[in-house]
mmCIF file of C-alpha atoms in Angstrom:
data_model
loop_
_atom_site.group_PDB
_atom_site.id
_atom_site.type_symbol
_atom_site.label_atom_id
_atom_site.label_comp_id
_atom_site.label_asym_id
_atom_site.label_seq_id
_atom_site.Cartn_x
_atom_site.Cartn_y
_atom_site.Cartn_z
ATOM 1 C CA UNK A 1 94.094 94.844 82.329
ATOM 2 C CA UNK A 2 90.832 95.379 84.167
ATOM 3 C CA UNK A 3 89.007 93.075 86.563
ATOM 4 C CA UNK A 4 86.357 92.512 83.881
ATOM 5 C CA UNK A 5 88.948 90.686 81.764
ATOM 6 C CA UNK A 6 89.594 88.317 84.683
ATOM 7 C CA UNK A 7 85.869 87.698 85.198
ATOM 8 C CA UNK A 8 85.472 86.875 81.490
ATOM 9 C CA UNK A 9 88.421 84.482 81.692
ATOM 10 C CA UNK A 10 86.897 82.875 84.789
ATOM 11 C CA UNK A 11 83.895 81.827 82.687
ATOM 12 C CA UNK A 12 85.893 80.153 79.900
ATOM 13 C CA UNK A 13 86.839 76.516 79.394
ATOM 14 C CA UNK A 14 90.277 75.905 77.900
ATOM 15 C CA UNK A 15 91.697 72.425 77.325
ATOM 16 C CA UNK A 16 89.488 70.900 80.002
ATOM 17 C CA UNK A 17 90.319 73.564 82.587
ATOM 18 C CA UNK A 18 87.252 75.394 83.819
ATOM 19 C CA UNK A 19 87.853 79.062 84.563
ATOM 20 C CA UNK A 20 91.618 78.665 84.983
ATOM 21 C CA UNK A 21 94.203 81.040 83.544
ATOM 22 C CA UNK A 22 94.349 80.862 79.747
ATOM 23 C CA UNK A 23 95.958 84.203 78.909
ATOM 24 C CA UNK A 24 92.684 85.827 77.833
ATOM 25 C CA UNK A 25 92.993 88.723 80.296
ATOM 26 C CA UNK A 26 96.334 89.898 78.870
ATOM 27 C CA UNK A 27 95.670 89.000 75.233
ATOM 28 C CA UNK A 28 92.312 90.815 75.043
ATOM 29 C CA UNK A 29 94.031 93.921 76.385
ATOM 30 C CA UNK A 30 96.926 93.671 73.895
ATOM 31 C CA UNK A 31 94.621 92.779 70.968
ATOM 32 C CA UNK A 32 92.675 95.986 71.607
ATOM 33 C CA UNK A 33 95.806 98.168 71.502
ATOM 34 C CA UNK A 34 95.892 98.460 75.302
ATOM 35 C CA UNK A 35 92.587 100.317 75.328
ATOM 36 C CA UNK A 36 90.760 99.346 78.516
ATOM 37 C CA UNK A 37 87.320 100.334 77.199
ATOM 38 C CA UNK A 38 87.691 98.232 74.038
ATOM 39 C CA UNK A 39 89.084 95.299 76.010
ATOM 40 C CA UNK A 40 86.176 95.550 78.452
ATOM 41 C CA UNK A 41 83.664 95.620 75.581
ATOM 42 C CA UNK A 42 85.165 92.414 74.154
ATOM 43 C CA UNK A 43 85.212 90.858 77.617
ATOM 44 C CA UNK A 44 81.507 91.647 78.012
ATOM 45 C CA UNK A 45 80.852 89.896 74.684
ATOM 46 C CA UNK A 46 82.762 86.835 75.937
ATOM 47 C CA UNK A 47 80.783 86.886 79.185
ATOM 48 C CA UNK A 48 77.535 86.929 77.182
ATOM 49 C CA UNK A 49 78.805 83.978 75.105
ATOM 50 C CA UNK A 50 79.577 82.021 78.278
ATOM 51 C CA UNK A 51 76.166 82.847 79.765
ATOM 52 C CA UNK A 52 74.498 81.695 76.537
ATOM 53 C CA UNK A 53 76.404 78.389 76.713
ATOM 54 C CA UNK A 54 75.292 77.954 80.336
ATOM 55 C CA UNK A 55 71.678 78.744 79.416
ATOM 56 C CA UNK A 56 71.776 76.194 76.588
ATOM 57 C CA UNK A 57 72.865 73.427 78.950
ATOM 58 C CA UNK A 58 72.159 73.498 82.671
ATOM 59 C CA UNK A 59 74.214 70.306 82.942
ATOM 60 C CA UNK A 60 77.229 72.122 81.498
ATOM 61 C CA UNK A 61 76.667 75.026 83.910
ATOM 62 C CA UNK A 62 76.667 72.669 86.908
ATOM 63 C CA UNK A 63 79.673 70.734 85.573
ATOM 64 C CA UNK A 64 81.621 73.918 84.836
ATOM 65 C CA UNK A 65 81.269 75.419 88.306
ATOM 66 C CA UNK A 66 81.503 72.115 90.159
ATOM 67 C CA UNK A 67 84.784 71.227 88.433
ATOM 68 C CA UNK A 68 86.037 74.803 88.857
ATOM 69 C CA UNK A 69 85.261 74.663 92.597
ATOM 70 C CA UNK A 70 86.789 71.228 93.140
ATOM 71 C CA UNK A 71 89.888 71.927 91.044
ATOM 72 C CA UNK A 72 90.691 74.803 93.406
ATOM 73 C CA UNK A 73 89.534 73.533 96.779
ATOM 74 C CA UNK A 74 90.247 69.795 96.487
ATOM 75 C CA UNK A 75 93.898 70.088 95.462
ATOM 76 C CA UNK A 76 95.760 69.532 98.736
ATOM 77 C CA UNK A 77 99.064 70.831 97.368
ATOM 78 C CA UNK A 78 97.591 74.127 96.142
ATOM 79 C CA UNK A 79 98.729 73.299 92.584
ATOM 80 C CA UNK A 80 102.414 73.375 93.656
ATOM 81 C CA UNK A 81 103.206 69.787 92.642
ATOM 82 C CA UNK A 82 101.534 70.181 89.260
ATOM 83 C CA UNK A 83 103.527 73.363 88.597
ATOM 84 C CA UNK A 84 106.720 71.490 89.506
ATOM 85 C CA UNK A 85 105.835 68.698 87.122
ATOM 86 C CA UNK A 86 105.140 71.054 84.209
ATOM 87 C CA UNK A 87 108.415 72.895 84.817
ATOM 88 C CA UNK A 88 110.458 69.710 85.295
ATOM 89 C CA UNK A 89 109.478 68.421 81.852
ATOM 90 C CA UNK A 90 111.835 71.034 80.373
ATOM 91 C CA UNK A 91 114.824 70.280 82.625
ATOM 92 C CA UNK A 92 117.406 67.713 81.590
ATOM 93 C CA UNK A 93 119.712 65.562 83.762
ATOM 94 C CA UNK A 94 117.764 65.951 86.972
ATOM 95 C CA UNK A 95 119.144 64.235 90.072
ATOM 96 C CA UNK A 96 117.357 61.093 91.261
ATOM 97 C CA UNK A 97 115.907 62.913 94.295
ATOM 98 C CA UNK A 98 114.417 65.616 92.070
ATOM 99 C CA UNK A 99 112.855 62.959 89.831
ATOM 100 C CA UNK A 100 111.335 61.306 92.906
ATOM 101 C CA UNK A 101 109.977 64.606 94.246
ATOM 102 C CA UNK A 102 108.415 65.582 90.942
ATOM 103 C CA UNK A 103 107.345 62.235 89.466
ATOM 104 C CA UNK A 104 108.096 59.369 91.854
ATOM 105 C CA UNK A 105 107.632 57.987 95.348
ATOM 106 C CA UNK A 106 108.258 61.235 97.230
ATOM 107 C CA UNK A 107 105.672 62.955 95.014
ATOM 108 C CA UNK A 108 103.044 60.328 95.856
ATOM 109 C CA UNK A 109 103.947 60.447 99.553
ATOM 110 C CA UNK A 110 103.632 64.268 99.652
ATOM 111 C CA UNK A 111 100.339 64.076 97.771
ATOM 112 C CA UNK A 112 98.993 61.514 100.272
ATOM 113 C CA UNK A 113 100.170 63.470 103.345
ATOM 114 C CA UNK A 114 98.701 66.735 102.047
ATOM 115 C CA UNK A 115 95.455 65.005 101.132
ATOM 116 C CA UNK A 116 95.113 63.751 104.721
ATOM 117 C CA UNK A 117 96.052 67.209 106.013
ATOM 118 C CA UNK A 118 93.445 68.922 103.840
ATOM 119 C CA UNK A 119 90.740 66.443 104.841
ATOM 120 C CA UNK A 120 91.524 66.973 108.537
ATOM 121 C CA UNK A 121 91.432 70.765 108.173
ATOM 122 C CA UNK A 122 88.101 70.726 106.315
ATOM 123 C CA UNK A 123 86.584 68.182 108.708
ATOM 124 C CA UNK A 124 87.473 70.141 111.834
ATOM 125 C CA UNK A 125 86.385 73.475 110.371
ATOM 126 C CA UNK A 126 82.987 71.892 109.738
ATOM 127 C CA UNK A 127 83.040 70.472 113.302
ATOM 128 C CA UNK A 128 83.878 73.910 114.677
ATOM 129 C CA UNK A 129 81.039 75.619 112.813
ATOM 130 C CA UNK A 130 78.576 72.859 113.776
ATOM 131 C CA UNK A 131 79.577 73.052 117.463
ATOM 132 C CA UNK A 132 79.357 76.851 117.500
ATOM 133 C CA UNK A 133 75.956 76.810 115.786
ATOM 134 C CA UNK A 134 74.748 74.327 118.404
ATOM 135 C CA UNK A 135 76.103 76.567 121.195
ATOM 136 C CA UNK A 136 74.437 79.619 119.671
ATOM 137 C CA UNK A 137 71.138 77.729 119.312
ATOM 138 C CA UNK A 138 71.371 76.473 122.905
ATOM 139 C CA UNK A 139 72.125 79.957 124.266
ATOM 140 C CA UNK A 140 69.344 81.477 122.190
ATOM 141 C CA UNK A 141 66.913 78.872 123.445
ATOM 142 C CA UNK A 142 67.914 79.603 127.052
ATOM 143 C CA UNK A 143 67.752 83.405 126.930
ATOM 144 C CA UNK A 144 65.612 84.084 123.858
ATOM 145 C CA UNK A 145 66.397 87.038 121.634
ATOM 146 C CA UNK A 146 66.496 89.512 124.520
ATOM 147 C CA UNK A 147 69.995 90.859 123.909
ATOM 148 C CA UNK A 148 70.218 92.910 127.102
ATOM 149 C CA UNK A 149 69.562 89.874 129.314
ATOM 150 C CA UNK A 150 71.888 87.655 127.256
ATOM 151 C CA UNK A 151 74.952 89.743 127.980
ATOM 152 C CA UNK A 152 75.132 91.380 124.576
ATOM 153 C CA UNK A 153 74.968 90.306 120.967
ATOM 154 C CA UNK A 154 78.095 88.112 121.170
ATOM 155 C CA UNK A 155 76.423 85.832 123.720
ATOM 156 C CA UNK A 156 73.758 84.917 121.174
ATOM 157 C CA UNK A 157 75.746 85.037 117.937
ATOM 158 C CA UNK A 158 79.321 84.460 116.815
ATOM 159 C CA UNK A 159 81.939 86.948 117.983
ATOM 160 C CA UNK A 160 83.213 89.616 115.575
ATOM 161 C CA UNK A 161 86.484 87.708 115.081
ATOM 162 C CA UNK A 162 84.682 84.468 114.278
ATOM 163 C CA UNK A 163 82.347 86.165 111.837
ATOM 164 C CA UNK A 164 85.266 87.928 110.142
ATOM 165 C CA UNK A 165 87.147 84.649 109.578
ATOM 166 C CA UNK A 166 84.058 82.739 108.404
ATOM 167 C CA UNK A 167 83.022 85.540 106.018
ATOM 168 C CA UNK A 168 86.604 85.717 104.695
ATOM 169 C CA UNK A 169 86.585 81.975 103.904
ATOM 170 C CA UNK A 170 83.073 81.790 102.442
ATOM 171 C CA UNK A 171 83.502 85.114 100.621
ATOM 172 C CA UNK A 172 86.779 83.876 99.140
ATOM 173 C CA UNK A 173 85.128 80.693 97.911
ATOM 174 C CA UNK A 174 82.376 82.702 96.238
ATOM 175 C CA UNK A 175 84.806 85.272 94.786
ATOM 176 C CA UNK A 176 87.024 82.611 93.216
ATOM 177 C CA UNK A 177 83.998 81.003 91.574
ATOM 178 C CA UNK A 178 83.830 84.138 89.408
ATOM 179 C CA UNK A 179 87.518 85.151 89.243
ATOM 180 C CA UNK A 180 90.288 83.216 87.535
ATOM 181 C CA UNK A 181 90.626 79.804 89.210
ATOM 182 C CA UNK A 182 93.816 78.505 90.775
ATOM 183 C CA UNK A 183 94.559 76.112 93.583
ATOM 184 C CA UNK A 184 97.339 78.404 94.843
ATOM 185 C CA UNK A 185 94.776 81.052 95.800
ATOM 186 C CA UNK A 186 93.364 78.767 98.484
ATOM 187 C CA UNK A 187 96.510 78.943 100.644
ATOM 188 C CA UNK A 188 95.481 82.219 102.289
ATOM 189 C CA UNK A 189 92.174 80.632 103.261
ATOM 190 C CA UNK A 190 93.951 77.622 104.805
ATOM 191 C CA UNK A 191 95.781 80.012 107.097
ATOM 192 C CA UNK A 192 92.411 81.357 108.222
ATOM 193 C CA UNK A 193 90.977 77.853 108.605
ATOM 194 C CA UNK A 194 93.806 76.643 110.876
ATOM 195 C CA UNK A 195 92.634 78.302 114.134
ATOM 196 C CA UNK A 196 89.016 77.322 113.416
ATOM 197 C CA UNK A 197 90.069 73.726 112.713
ATOM 198 C CA UNK A 198 92.226 73.646 115.872
ATOM 199 C CA UNK A 199 89.266 74.841 117.936
ATOM 200 C CA UNK A 200 86.987 72.323 116.200
#
């Protein structure tokens, strides 16, 4: 299964899910007798179909990618609670505590706590970036663009570590707009956001 199959799947709507896993990547490979070239050719056709649908309706294009973005980045539980719920539907005689965790009061409490947590993380990452941009602007205004008198490039811009973390987060957001969508993929970016949010 090649990356192209994932990109094609990331442009498909299935049962109201925009760009989420729908099995296309594996099925297109199997349907083409496990021939990567044939599977890629079909994936390219599907990509062209998706692009045509986006060209026919700019509103649909905006809706597709807005919902895809929000369904990944605005789920504070990283899709974990939804996965539990879908699995629990097939389990009989669950204890009361399990029912509460999956469907009841504990579920709603966890959802609320994680929603607050996510909002705090996002808010303070934005604060951090805003503060650092202000500091960079202030330093630049004081010393100009003369790097030698400013004490090196890091005195005017972000440090290498900061840039690496920010590029990782923003690059991940952009990558997952094209790749298969899933809220669980955002967890690795939360880990990167934590020190930035703490500093913010």
